[in-house]
PDB file of C-alpha atoms in Angstrom:
ATOM      1  CA  MET G   1     151.508 107.690  18.036  1.00  0.00           C
ATOM      2  CA  LYS G   2     150.462 109.302  14.107  1.00  0.00           C
ATOM      3  CA  GLN G   3     151.706 105.374  13.436  1.00  0.00           C
ATOM      4  CA  LEU G   4     149.404 103.964  15.514  1.00  0.00           C
ATOM      5  CA  LEU G   5     147.267 106.523  14.703  1.00  0.00           C
ATOM      6  CA  ARG G   6     146.815 105.449  11.171  1.00  0.00           C
ATOM      7  CA  THR G   7     147.215 101.900  11.775  1.00  0.00           C
ATOM      8  CA  ALA G   8     144.142 102.276  13.694  1.00  0.00           C
ATOM      9  CA  ALA G   9     142.014 103.930  11.839  1.00  0.00           C
ATOM     10  CA  CYS G  10     142.173 101.294   8.768  1.00  0.00           C
ATOM     11  CA  ALA G  11     141.751  98.683  11.996  1.00  0.00           C
ATOM     12  CA  LEU G  12     138.279 100.478  12.873  1.00  0.00           C
ATOM     13  CA  ALA G  13     137.401 100.014   8.451  1.00  0.00           C
ATOM     14  CA  LEU G  14     137.450  96.505   8.549  1.00  0.00           C
ATOM     15  CA  SER G  15     135.940  96.283  11.671  1.00  0.00           C
ATOM     16  CA  LEU G  16     132.804  96.786  10.302  1.00  0.00           C
ATOM     17  CA  GLY G  17     133.304  93.527   8.527  1.00  0.00           C
ATOM     18  CA  LEU G  18     135.309  91.375  10.488  1.00  0.00           C
ATOM     19  CA  VAL G  19     133.454  91.610  14.273  1.00  0.00           C
ATOM     20  CA  ALA G  20     131.503  88.780  14.933  1.00  0.00           C
ATOM     21  CA  ALA G  21     127.893  88.256  16.085  1.00  0.00           C
ATOM     22  CA  GLY G  22     127.711  87.507  19.949  1.00  0.00           C
ATOM     23  CA  SER G  23     127.299  83.720  21.016  1.00  0.00           C
ATOM     24  CA  GLY G  24     124.278  83.113  21.142  1.00  0.00           C
ATOM     25  CA  THR G  25     123.670  81.885  24.671  1.00  0.00           C
ATOM     26  CA  ALA G  26     122.204  83.113  27.403  1.00  0.00           C
ATOM     27  CA  GLN G  27     121.710  87.154  27.347  1.00  0.00           C
ATOM     28  CA  ALA G  28     122.930  89.099  30.614  1.00  0.00           C
ATOM     29  CA  ALA G  29     120.377  90.619  33.223  1.00  0.00           C
ATOM     30  CA  SER G  30     119.653  93.371  31.324  1.00  0.00           C
ATOM     31  CA  SER G  31     118.606  91.804  27.696  1.00  0.00           C
ATOM     32  CA  THR G  32     121.052  93.434  25.765  1.00  0.00           C
ATOM     33  CA  THR G  33     123.334  91.189  23.368  1.00  0.00           C
ATOM     34  CA  TYR G  34     126.731  92.395  23.201  1.00  0.00           C
ATOM     35  CA  ARG G  35     129.136  91.697  20.459  1.00  0.00           C
ATOM     36  CA  GLU G  36     132.335  89.871  19.729  1.00  0.00           C
ATOM     37  CA  GLY G  37     135.201  91.205  18.305  1.00  0.00           C
ATOM     38  CA  GLY G  38     137.926  90.485  16.452  1.00  0.00           C
ATOM     39  CA  LEU G  39     141.870  91.520  16.075  1.00  0.00           C
ATOM     40  CA  ALA G  40     140.721  94.447  13.613  1.00  0.00           C
ATOM     41  CA  THR G  41     138.194  95.303  16.859  1.00  0.00           C
ATOM     42  CA  ALA G  42     141.539  94.230  18.771  1.00  0.00           C
ATOM     43  CA  VAL G  43     143.902  96.670  17.190  1.00  0.00           C
ATOM     44  CA  THR G  44     141.863  99.663  17.230  1.00  0.00           C
ATOM     45  CA  ASN G  45     141.039  99.701  20.423  1.00  0.00           C
ATOM     46  CA  PHE G  46     144.317  99.160  21.653  1.00  0.00           C
ATOM     47  CA  VAL G  47     144.547 102.819  21.176  1.00  0.00           C
ATOM     48  CA  VAL G  48     141.165 104.598  20.194  1.00  0.00           C
ATOM     49  CA  SER G  49     139.014 102.278  23.493  1.00  0.00           C
ATOM     50  CA  PRO G  50     142.351 101.114  25.987  1.00  0.00           C
ATOM     51  CA  GLY G  51     140.004 101.392  28.752  1.00  0.00           C
ATOM     52  CA  TYR G  52     136.397  99.919  27.525  1.00  0.00           C
ATOM     53  CA  LEU G  53     134.941  97.460  26.585  1.00  0.00           C
ATOM     54  CA  ARG G  54     130.624  98.237  26.508  1.00  0.00           C
ATOM     55  CA  GLY G  55     129.105  95.978  29.327  1.00  0.00           C
ATOM     56  CA  VAL G  56     132.392  95.897  31.667  1.00  0.00           C
ATOM     57  CA  ASN G  57     132.531  97.947  34.522  1.00  0.00           C
ATOM     58  CA  ASP G  58     128.984  98.132  34.724  1.00  0.00           C
ATOM     59  CA  TRP G  59     128.671  98.688  38.432  1.00  0.00           C
ATOM     60  CA  GLY G  60     124.254  98.603  38.314  1.00  0.00           C
ATOM     61  CA  CYS G  61     125.492  94.858  37.669  1.00  0.00           C
ATOM     62  CA  VAL G  62     123.826  92.358  40.162  1.00  0.00           C
ATOM     63  CA  PRO G  63     125.421  88.322  39.820  1.00  0.00           C
ATOM     64  CA  SER G  64     122.564  86.376  39.256  1.00  0.00           C
ATOM     65  CA  PRO G  65     122.288  83.102  41.572  1.00  0.00           C
ATOM     66  CA  GLU G  66     123.048  80.397  38.444  1.00  0.00           C
ATOM     67  CA  HIS G  67     126.623  83.436  38.341  1.00  0.00           C
ATOM     68  CA  PRO G  68     127.519  84.494  41.088  1.00  0.00           C
ATOM     69  CA  ASP G  69     130.984  85.214  41.133  1.00  0.00           C
ATOM     70  CA  PRO G  70     131.130  88.501  39.217  1.00  0.00           C
ATOM     71  CA  VAL G  71     134.260  87.764  36.521  1.00  0.00           C
ATOM     72  CA  ILE G  72     137.624  89.825  36.390  1.00  0.00           C
ATOM     73  CA  LEU G  73     139.687  89.776  33.682  1.00  0.00           C
ATOM     74  CA  GLN G  74     143.695  90.460  33.974  1.00  0.00           C
ATOM     75  CA  HIS G  75     145.212  91.596  30.428  1.00  0.00           C
ATOM     76  CA  ALA G  76     148.573  90.315  29.018  1.00  0.00           C
ATOM     77  CA  THR G  77     152.450  92.986  28.968  1.00  0.00           C
ATOM     78  CA  PHE G  78     152.066  95.243  26.546  1.00  0.00           C
ATOM     79  CA  VAL G  79     148.450  95.419  25.631  1.00  0.00           C
ATOM     80  CA  ASN G  80     145.141  96.754  27.872  1.00  0.00           C
ATOM     81  CA  PHE G  81     142.191  95.297  28.633  1.00  0.00           C
ATOM     82  CA  GLY G  82     139.963  97.165  25.794  1.00  0.00           C
ATOM     83  CA  SER G  83     142.044  95.275  23.256  1.00  0.00           C
ATOM     84  CA  ASN G  84     142.227  92.092  25.339  1.00  0.00           C
ATOM     85  CA  PHE G  85     139.231  90.943  26.184  1.00  0.00           C
ATOM     86  CA  VAL G  86     137.253  92.102  23.004  1.00  0.00           C
ATOM     87  CA  LYS G  87     135.839  88.436  22.527  1.00  0.00           C
ATOM     88  CA  LEU G  88     135.741  87.594  25.822  1.00  0.00           C
ATOM     89  CA  ALA G  89     133.517  90.227  27.882  1.00  0.00           C
ATOM     90  CA  PRO G  90     130.749  89.807  25.329  1.00  0.00           C
ATOM     91  CA  ARG G  91     130.404  86.457  25.516  1.00  0.00           C
ATOM     92  CA  LEU G  92     130.861  86.482  29.375  1.00  0.00           C
ATOM     93  CA  ARG G  93     128.002  89.296  29.367  1.00  0.00           C
ATOM     94  CA  ASN G  94     126.427  87.155  27.120  1.00  0.00           C
ATOM     95  CA  GLU G  95     126.425  84.225  29.041  1.00  0.00           C
ATOM     96  CA  GLY G  96     124.511  86.736  31.558  1.00  0.00           C
ATOM     97  CA  TYR G  97     127.977  87.041  34.140  1.00  0.00           C
ATOM     98  CA  CYS G  98     129.013  91.031  35.472  1.00  0.00           C
ATOM     99  CA  VAL G  99     132.380  91.323  34.297  1.00  0.00           C
ATOM    100  CA  TYR G 100     134.795  94.368  35.259  1.00  0.00           C
ATOM    101  CA  ALA G 101     138.597  94.895  34.563  1.00  0.00           C
ATOM    102  CA  GLN G 102     141.600  97.257  35.089  1.00  0.00           C
ATOM    103  CA  ASN G 103     144.571  98.755  33.414  1.00  0.00           C
ATOM    104  CA  TYR G 104     147.418  98.112  35.186  1.00  0.00           C
ATOM    105  CA  GLY G 105     151.156  98.285  35.749  1.00  0.00           C
ATOM    106  CA  MET G 106     150.306 101.678  33.695  1.00  0.00           C
ATOM    107  CA  THR G 107     153.538 104.069  33.559  1.00  0.00           C
ATOM    108  CA  LEU G 108     154.510 107.407  31.860  1.00  0.00           C
ATOM    109  CA  SER G 109     155.957 105.522  28.802  1.00  0.00           C
ATOM    110  CA  SER G 110     153.087 102.990  28.607  1.00  0.00           C
ATOM    111  CA  LEU G 111     150.969 107.024  27.404  1.00  0.00           C
ATOM    112  CA  GLY G 112     147.261 105.545  29.131  1.00  0.00           C
ATOM    113  CA  ARG G 113     147.670 102.339  26.524  1.00  0.00           C
ATOM    114  CA  ILE G 114     150.555 100.320  27.116  1.00  0.00           C
ATOM    115  CA  GLY G 115     149.616  98.029  30.640  1.00  0.00           C
ATOM    116  CA  GLY G 116     151.717  95.458  32.167  1.00  0.00           C
ATOM    117  CA  LEU G 117     155.115  97.780  32.448  1.00  0.00           C
ATOM    118  CA  GLY G 118     154.793  98.486  36.345  1.00  0.00           C
ATOM    119  CA  GLN G 119     156.907  97.029  38.714  1.00  0.00           C
ATOM    120  CA  VAL G 120     154.358  93.753  39.426  1.00  0.00           C
ATOM    121  CA  SER G 121     154.671  93.443  43.352  1.00  0.00           C
ATOM    122  CA  ARG G 122     152.462  97.183  43.074  1.00  0.00           C
ATOM    123  CA  SER G 123     150.238  95.330  40.207  1.00  0.00           C
ATOM    124  CA  VAL G 124     149.605  92.577  42.664  1.00  0.00           C
ATOM    125  CA  THR G 125     148.530  95.553  44.980  1.00  0.00           C
ATOM    126  CA  ALA G 126     146.405  96.429  42.801  1.00  0.00           C
ATOM    127  CA  PHE G 127     144.570  93.849  41.971  1.00  0.00           C
ATOM    128  CA  GLY G 128     143.698  93.455  45.405  1.00  0.00           C
ATOM    129  CA  THR G 129     141.929  96.540  45.902  1.00  0.00           C
ATOM    130  CA  PHE G 130     140.326  95.929  42.829  1.00  0.00           C
ATOM    131  CA  VAL G 131     138.723  92.633  44.056  1.00  0.00           C
ATOM    132  CA  ASP G 132     137.333  94.870  47.629  1.00  0.00           C
ATOM    133  CA  GLN G 133     135.903  97.018  44.864  1.00  0.00           C
ATOM    134  CA  VAL G 134     134.082  94.942  43.070  1.00  0.00           C
ATOM    135  CA  ARG G 135     133.320  92.714  45.877  1.00  0.00           C
ATOM    136  CA  ALA G 136     131.968  95.065  47.853  1.00  0.00           C
ATOM    137  CA  ARG G 137     129.714  96.893  44.749  1.00  0.00           C
ATOM    138  CA  THR G 138     128.616  93.095  44.240  1.00  0.00           C
ATOM    139  CA  GLY G 139     128.173  92.246  47.176  1.00  0.00           C
ATOM    140  CA  ALA G 140     129.647  89.006  45.945  1.00  0.00           C
ATOM    141  CA  ALA G 141     131.448  87.268  48.786  1.00  0.00           C
ATOM    142  CA  LYS G 142     134.232  85.923  46.108  1.00  0.00           C
ATOM    143  CA  VAL G 143     135.387  86.342  42.310  1.00  0.00           C
ATOM    144  CA  ASP G 144     136.471  84.540  39.642  1.00  0.00           C
ATOM    145  CA  VAL G 145     139.418  85.790  37.622  1.00  0.00           C
ATOM    146  CA  VAL G 146     140.750  84.974  33.773  1.00  0.00           C
ATOM    147  CA  GLY G 147     144.257  86.712  33.040  1.00  0.00           C
ATOM    148  CA  HIS G 148     146.113  86.074  29.963  1.00  0.00           C
ATOM    149  CA  SER G 149     150.096  85.879  30.607  1.00  0.00           C
ATOM    150  CA  GLN G 150     151.034  88.590  33.536  1.00  0.00           C
ATOM    151  CA  GLY G 151     148.039  89.059  34.095  1.00  0.00           C
ATOM    152  CA  GLY G 152     147.786  85.151  35.070  1.00  0.00           C
ATOM    153  CA  LEU G 153     150.725  86.126  37.452  1.00  0.00           C
ATOM    154  CA  VAL G 154     149.434  89.046  39.255  1.00  0.00           C
ATOM    155  CA  PRO G 155     145.832  87.264  40.578  1.00  0.00           C
ATOM    156  CA  TYR G 156     148.402  84.071  41.413  1.00  0.00           C
ATOM    157  CA  ALA G 157     150.617  86.345  43.027  1.00  0.00           C
ATOM    158  CA  TYR G 158     147.386  87.937  44.710  1.00  0.00           C
ATOM    159  CA  ILE G 159     146.459  84.294  46.472  1.00  0.00           C
ATOM    160  CA  LYS G 160     149.087  83.181  46.767  1.00  0.00           C
ATOM    161  CA  THR G 161     150.767  86.383  49.101  1.00  0.00           C
ATOM    162  CA  ALA G 162     148.267  88.531  49.682  1.00  0.00           C
ATOM    163  CA  GLY G 163     145.111  86.464  51.382  1.00  0.00           C
ATOM    164  CA  GLY G 164     143.208  86.352  47.682  1.00  0.00           C
ATOM    165  CA  ALA G 165     142.315  82.457  48.046  1.00  0.00           C
ATOM    166  CA  ALA G 166     139.311  83.514  50.727  1.00  0.00           C
ATOM    167  CA  LYS G 167     138.407  85.905  47.930  1.00  0.00           C
ATOM    168  CA  ILE G 168     138.789  83.539  44.277  1.00  0.00           C
ATOM    169  CA  ASP G 169     136.732  80.937  44.012  1.00  0.00           C
ATOM    170  CA  ASP G 170     138.176  80.171  40.059  1.00  0.00           C
ATOM    171  CA  TYR G 171     140.955  80.985  38.484  1.00  0.00           C
ATOM    172  CA  VAL G 172     141.887  80.867  34.226  1.00  0.00           C
ATOM    173  CA  SER G 173     145.317  81.441  32.522  1.00  0.00           C
ATOM    174  CA  TRP G 174     145.595  81.879  29.414  1.00  0.00           C
ATOM    175  CA  GLY G 175     149.622  81.234  28.997  1.00  0.00           C
ATOM    176  CA  GLY G 176     149.941  82.539  32.035  1.00  0.00           C
ATOM    177  CA  SER G 177     153.587  83.912  33.277  1.00  0.00           C
ATOM    178  CA  GLN G 178     153.157  82.984  37.076  1.00  0.00           C
ATOM    179  CA  ASN G 179     156.064  80.755  36.959  1.00  0.00           C
ATOM    180  CA  GLY G 180     158.351  83.267  35.434  1.00  0.00           C
ATOM    181  CA  THR G 181     159.517  83.024  31.351  1.00  0.00           C
ATOM    182  CA  THR G 182     162.904  84.905  30.314  1.00  0.00           C
ATOM    183  CA  LEU G 183     164.033  87.814  28.659  1.00  0.00           C
ATOM    184  CA  ASN G 184     163.948  85.874  25.381  1.00  0.00           C
ATOM    185  CA  GLY G 185     160.299  85.218  26.205  1.00  0.00           C
ATOM    186  CA  ILE G 186     159.361  88.805  26.451  1.00  0.00           C
ATOM    187  CA  ALA G 187     161.217  89.924  23.143  1.00  0.00           C
ATOM    188  CA  THR G 188     159.670  87.610  20.824  1.00  0.00           C
ATOM    189  CA  LEU G 189     156.250  89.119  22.498  1.00  0.00           C
ATOM    190  CA  GLY G 190     157.230  92.260  21.779  1.00  0.00           C
ATOM    191  CA  GLN G 191     157.852  91.602  18.607  1.00  0.00           C
ATOM    192  CA  SER G 192     154.777  88.390  17.635  1.00  0.00           C
ATOM    193  CA  LEU G 193     152.477  92.375  18.782  1.00  0.00           C
ATOM    194  CA  ARG G 194     153.750  94.157  16.255  1.00  0.00           C
ATOM    195  CA  LEU G 195     153.337  91.974  13.153  1.00  0.00           C
ATOM    196  CA  LEU G 196     149.924  92.400  14.958  1.00  0.00           C
ATOM    197  CA  GLY G 197     149.770  96.062  14.458  1.00  0.00           C
ATOM    198  CA  PHE G 198     149.007  96.936  18.182  1.00  0.00           C
ATOM    199  CA  ALA G 199     152.245  98.789  18.420  1.00  0.00           C
ATOM    200  CA  GLU G 200     155.842 100.291  17.775  1.00  0.00           C
ATOM    201  CA  ALA G 201     159.377 100.185  19.665  1.00  0.00           C
ATOM    202  CA  PHE G 202     158.393  97.336  22.535  1.00  0.00           C
ATOM    203  CA  ALA G 203     162.710  97.039  22.430  1.00  0.00           C
ATOM    204  CA  SER G 204     162.589 100.021  24.358  1.00  0.00           C
ATOM    205  CA  LEU G 205     160.600  99.173  27.588  1.00  0.00           C
ATOM    206  CA  LEU G 206     162.556  95.495  27.499  1.00  0.00           C
ATOM    207  CA  GLN G 207     163.529  97.909  31.129  1.00  0.00           C
ATOM    208  CA  ALA G 208     160.046  98.239  32.900  1.00  0.00           C
ATOM    209  CA  PRO G 209     160.399  96.087  36.555  1.00  0.00           C
ATOM    210  CA  GLY G 210     157.002  94.995  35.222  1.00  0.00           C
ATOM    211  CA  VAL G 211     159.361  93.432  32.308  1.00  0.00           C
ATOM    212  CA  THR G 212     162.185  92.213  33.950  1.00  0.00           C
ATOM    213  CA  ASP G 213     160.089  90.643  37.532  1.00  0.00           C
ATOM    214  CA  GLN G 214     158.374  88.254  35.236  1.00  0.00           C
ATOM    215  CA  ALA G 215     162.060  86.797  34.030  1.00  0.00           C
ATOM    216  CA  ARG G 216     162.643  83.463  36.261  1.00  0.00           C
ATOM    217  CA  GLY G 217     165.368  84.452  38.140  1.00  0.00           C
ATOM    218  CA  SER G 218     164.400  88.041  39.451  1.00  0.00           C
ATOM    219  CA  ARG G 219     164.297  88.745  42.549  1.00  0.00           C
ATOM    220  CA  PHE G 220     160.117  89.080  42.658  1.00  0.00           C
ATOM    221  CA  MET G 221     160.153  85.444  41.200  1.00  0.00           C
ATOM    222  CA  ASN G 222     162.573  83.706  43.708  1.00  0.00           C
ATOM    223  CA  ALA G 223     160.044  84.912  45.786  1.00  0.00           C
ATOM    224  CA  LEU G 224     157.253  83.712  44.774  1.00  0.00           C
ATOM    225  CA  GLN G 225     158.442  80.359  44.254  1.00  0.00           C
ATOM    226  CA  ALA G 226     160.052  80.590  47.849  1.00  0.00           C
ATOM    227  CA  ASP G 227     157.222  78.987  48.454  1.00  0.00           C
ATOM    228  CA  PRO G 228     156.258  75.897  46.673  1.00  0.00           C
ATOM    229  CA  SER G 229     152.368  75.527  47.665  1.00  0.00           C
ATOM    230  CA  VAL G 230     149.377  76.426  46.300  1.00  0.00           C
ATOM    231  CA  PRO G 231     146.770  77.928  48.457  1.00  0.00           C
ATOM    232  CA  ALA G 232     143.856  75.905  48.607  1.00  0.00           C
ATOM    233  CA  GLY G 233     139.704  77.905  47.635  1.00  0.00           C
ATOM    234  CA  PRO G 234     139.876  78.611  44.841  1.00  0.00           C
ATOM    235  CA  ASP G 235     139.838  76.105  41.642  1.00  0.00           C
ATOM    236  CA  TYR G 236     142.809  76.250  39.557  1.00  0.00           C
ATOM    237  CA  MET G 237     142.855  75.990  35.524  1.00  0.00           C
ATOM    238  CA  THR G 238     145.763  77.008  33.215  1.00  0.00           C
ATOM    239  CA  ILE G 239     145.779  76.589  29.467  1.00  0.00           C
ATOM    240  CA  GLN G 240     149.096  76.027  27.356  1.00  0.00           C
ATOM    241  CA  THR G 241     149.480  76.028  23.695  1.00  0.00           C
ATOM    242  CA  ARG G 242     152.478  74.057  22.599  1.00  0.00           C
ATOM    243  CA  TYR G 243     153.466  77.094  20.209  1.00  0.00           C
ATOM    244  CA  ASP G 244     153.416  79.372  22.823  1.00  0.00           C
ATOM    245  CA  THR G 245     157.027  80.876  22.506  1.00  0.00           C
ATOM    246  CA  VAL G 246     156.730  83.458  25.172  1.00  0.00           C
ATOM    247  CA  VAL G 247     155.912  81.587  28.503  1.00  0.00           C
ATOM    248  CA  THR G 248     158.367  79.054  27.858  1.00  0.00           C
ATOM    249  CA  PRO G 249     158.899  76.678  27.822  1.00  0.00           C
ATOM    250  CA  SER G 250     154.611  76.579  28.218  1.00  0.00           C
ATOM    251  CA  PRO G 251     154.743  73.146  30.931  1.00  0.00           C
ATOM    252  CA  THR G 252     156.503  75.247  33.263  1.00  0.00           C
ATOM    253  CA  GLN G 253     153.303  77.478  32.915  1.00  0.00           C
ATOM    254  CA  SER G 254     151.308  74.092  34.535  1.00  0.00           C
ATOM    255  CA  ILE G 255     150.029  75.024  38.767  1.00  0.00           C
ATOM    256  CA  PRO G 256     150.219  71.627  41.220  1.00  0.00           C
ATOM    257  CA  GLY G 257     146.982  69.926  41.627  1.00  0.00           C
ATOM    258  CA  ALA G 258     145.555  71.895  38.671  1.00  0.00           C
ATOM    259  CA  GLU G 259     143.597  71.567  35.494  1.00  0.00           C
ATOM    260  CA  ASN G 260     146.560  72.071  33.048  1.00  0.00           C
ATOM    261  CA  VAL G 261     145.392  72.177  29.372  1.00  0.00           C
ATOM    262  CA  VAL G 262     147.567  71.491  26.506  1.00  0.00           C
ATOM    263  CA  LEU G 263     145.363  72.791  23.619  1.00  0.00           C
ATOM    264  CA  GLN G 264     146.757  69.952  21.399  1.00  0.00           C
ATOM    265  CA  ASP G 265     146.337  67.338  23.973  1.00  0.00           C
ATOM    266  CA  LEU G 266     142.678  68.648  22.385  1.00  0.00           C
ATOM    267  CA  CYS G 267     142.998  70.017  19.379  1.00  0.00           C
ATOM    268  CA  ALA G 268     145.995  68.514  17.080  1.00  0.00           C
ATOM    269  CA  ASP G 269     146.309  70.918  14.495  1.00  0.00           C
ATOM    270  CA  ASN G 270     145.598  73.747  16.756  1.00  0.00           C
ATOM    271  CA  ARG G 271     149.001  76.267  16.307  1.00  0.00           C
ATOM    272  CA  VAL G 272     147.782  78.727  18.019  1.00  0.00           C
ATOM    273  CA  GLY G 273     150.106  81.330  20.093  1.00  0.00           C
ATOM    274  CA  HIS G 274     151.130  82.860  23.521  1.00  0.00           C
ATOM    275  CA  VAL G 275     149.171  86.403  22.105  1.00  0.00           C
ATOM    276  CA  GLY G 276     146.109  84.166  19.704  1.00  0.00           C
ATOM    277  CA  LEU G 277     145.128  82.692  23.229  1.00  0.00           C
ATOM    278  CA  PHE G 278     142.896  85.802  23.444  1.00  0.00           C
ATOM    279  CA  LEU G 279     141.225  84.836  19.935  1.00  0.00           C
ATOM    280  CA  ASP G 280     141.550  81.258  20.034  1.00  0.00           C
ATOM    281  CA  GLU G 281     137.459  79.827  20.856  1.00  0.00           C
ATOM    282  CA  PRO G 282     138.975  76.055  21.994  1.00  0.00           C
ATOM    283  CA  THR G 283     140.075  78.246  24.613  1.00  0.00           C
ATOM    284  CA  LEU G 284     137.433  81.119  25.140  1.00  0.00           C
ATOM    285  CA  GLN G 285     135.347  77.792  25.466  1.00  0.00           C
ATOM    286  CA  LEU G 286     137.660  75.904  28.157  1.00  0.00           C
ATOM    287  CA  THR G 287     137.025  79.683  29.986  1.00  0.00           C
ATOM    288  CA  VAL G 288     133.510  79.609  29.944  1.00  0.00           C
ATOM    289  CA  ASN G 289     133.254  75.908  31.356  1.00  0.00           C
ATOM    290  CA  ALA G 290     135.107  76.420  33.948  1.00  0.00           C
ATOM    291  CA  LEU G 291     133.354  79.683  35.232  1.00  0.00           C
ATOM    292  CA  ASP G 292     130.785  77.475  34.632  1.00  0.00           C
ATOM    293  CA  ASP G 293     131.987  75.058  37.037  1.00  0.00           C
ATOM    294  CA  GLY G 294     131.170  72.447  33.855  1.00  0.00           C
ATOM    295  CA  PRO G 295     133.261  69.087  33.765  1.00  0.00           C
ATOM    296  CA  GLU G 296     136.418  68.102  33.830  1.00  0.00           C
ATOM    297  CA  GLY G 297     137.995  66.624  30.398  1.00  0.00           C
ATOM    298  CA  PHE G 298     135.948  69.119  28.727  1.00  0.00           C
ATOM    299  CA  GLN G 299     135.874  69.220  24.695  1.00  0.00           C
ATOM    300  CA  PRO G 300     135.929  72.288  22.767  1.00  0.00           C
ATOM    301  CA  THR G 301     135.336  72.320  19.066  1.00  0.00           C
ATOM    302  CA  CYS G 302     137.887  72.040  17.126  1.00  0.00           C
ATOM    303  CA  SER G 303     137.487  75.230  15.267  1.00  0.00           C
ATOM    304  CA  GLY G 304     138.348  78.997  14.969  1.00  0.00           C
ATOM    305  CA  TYR G 305     141.784  79.226  16.230  1.00  0.00           C
ATOM    306  CA  GLY G 306     143.589  82.144  17.108  1.00  0.00           C
ATOM    307  CA  PRO G 307     146.151  83.343  14.885  1.00  0.00           C
ATOM    308  CA  ALA G 308     149.532  81.557  15.529  1.00  0.00           C
ATOM    309  CA  LEU G 309     152.088  84.391  17.052  1.00  0.00           C
TER     310      LEU G 309
END
């Protein structure tokens, strides 16, 4: 933990020069402009702000006619929403969306920061409760959801097994494990996060049920995939990178009938990896276009790529 805090302190100093300006598009209803963060902000937030992002979980936010569906953000395994959505959350607020998130899958091993360790079935239940809370507080009939890695699996399981198809309008996954992955991929995820400075000793957490539940052939994945049909209702999008070494092989992330986007089909020189998707400009542009019900086949700007990890 001391090493984490030292890393965070260094990252905080760096973040003063690395935090990017807001998207410059339509502002949220409050007229506040929210600044987008970069990698240094994410590393800092991982330790010192795991459950807070400015503008997120504003229970006084009123959905606008232009954006009537609140957006729920689901973080990836081993991280938290304070770190995972430093770029997307402020962009959505500046676009005028009401944005919500919760840390899920927290166990005693999580130290209040390392999410996605608990049983996925329990995370699905917690997600459903949170969806109903957001709907009740905002008066919205449906929500949109954006999930990274396991953050794509949890809402997908909610849609398939817990009646979520009637409550979710747009579903977007980044490198989602909705069809499972390998434990080698999970180990690669831990190594990549260490290289970026997020945390130490991930190997000791590999017995966490939220990790093993994602493995192909696990009891949870076998039950989820027993019925191969995809419920009607939500608009599904998956965003994939051919350089994904975590949820592999990357084409298995596709959902039948979804808009399954491979980043390199749009930007051939984009070498972003699984972890780097949260900072990848084409990924964010595709996400906002999907939530805006923009045109299918949207072409993002081929610049501002995320890390190749």
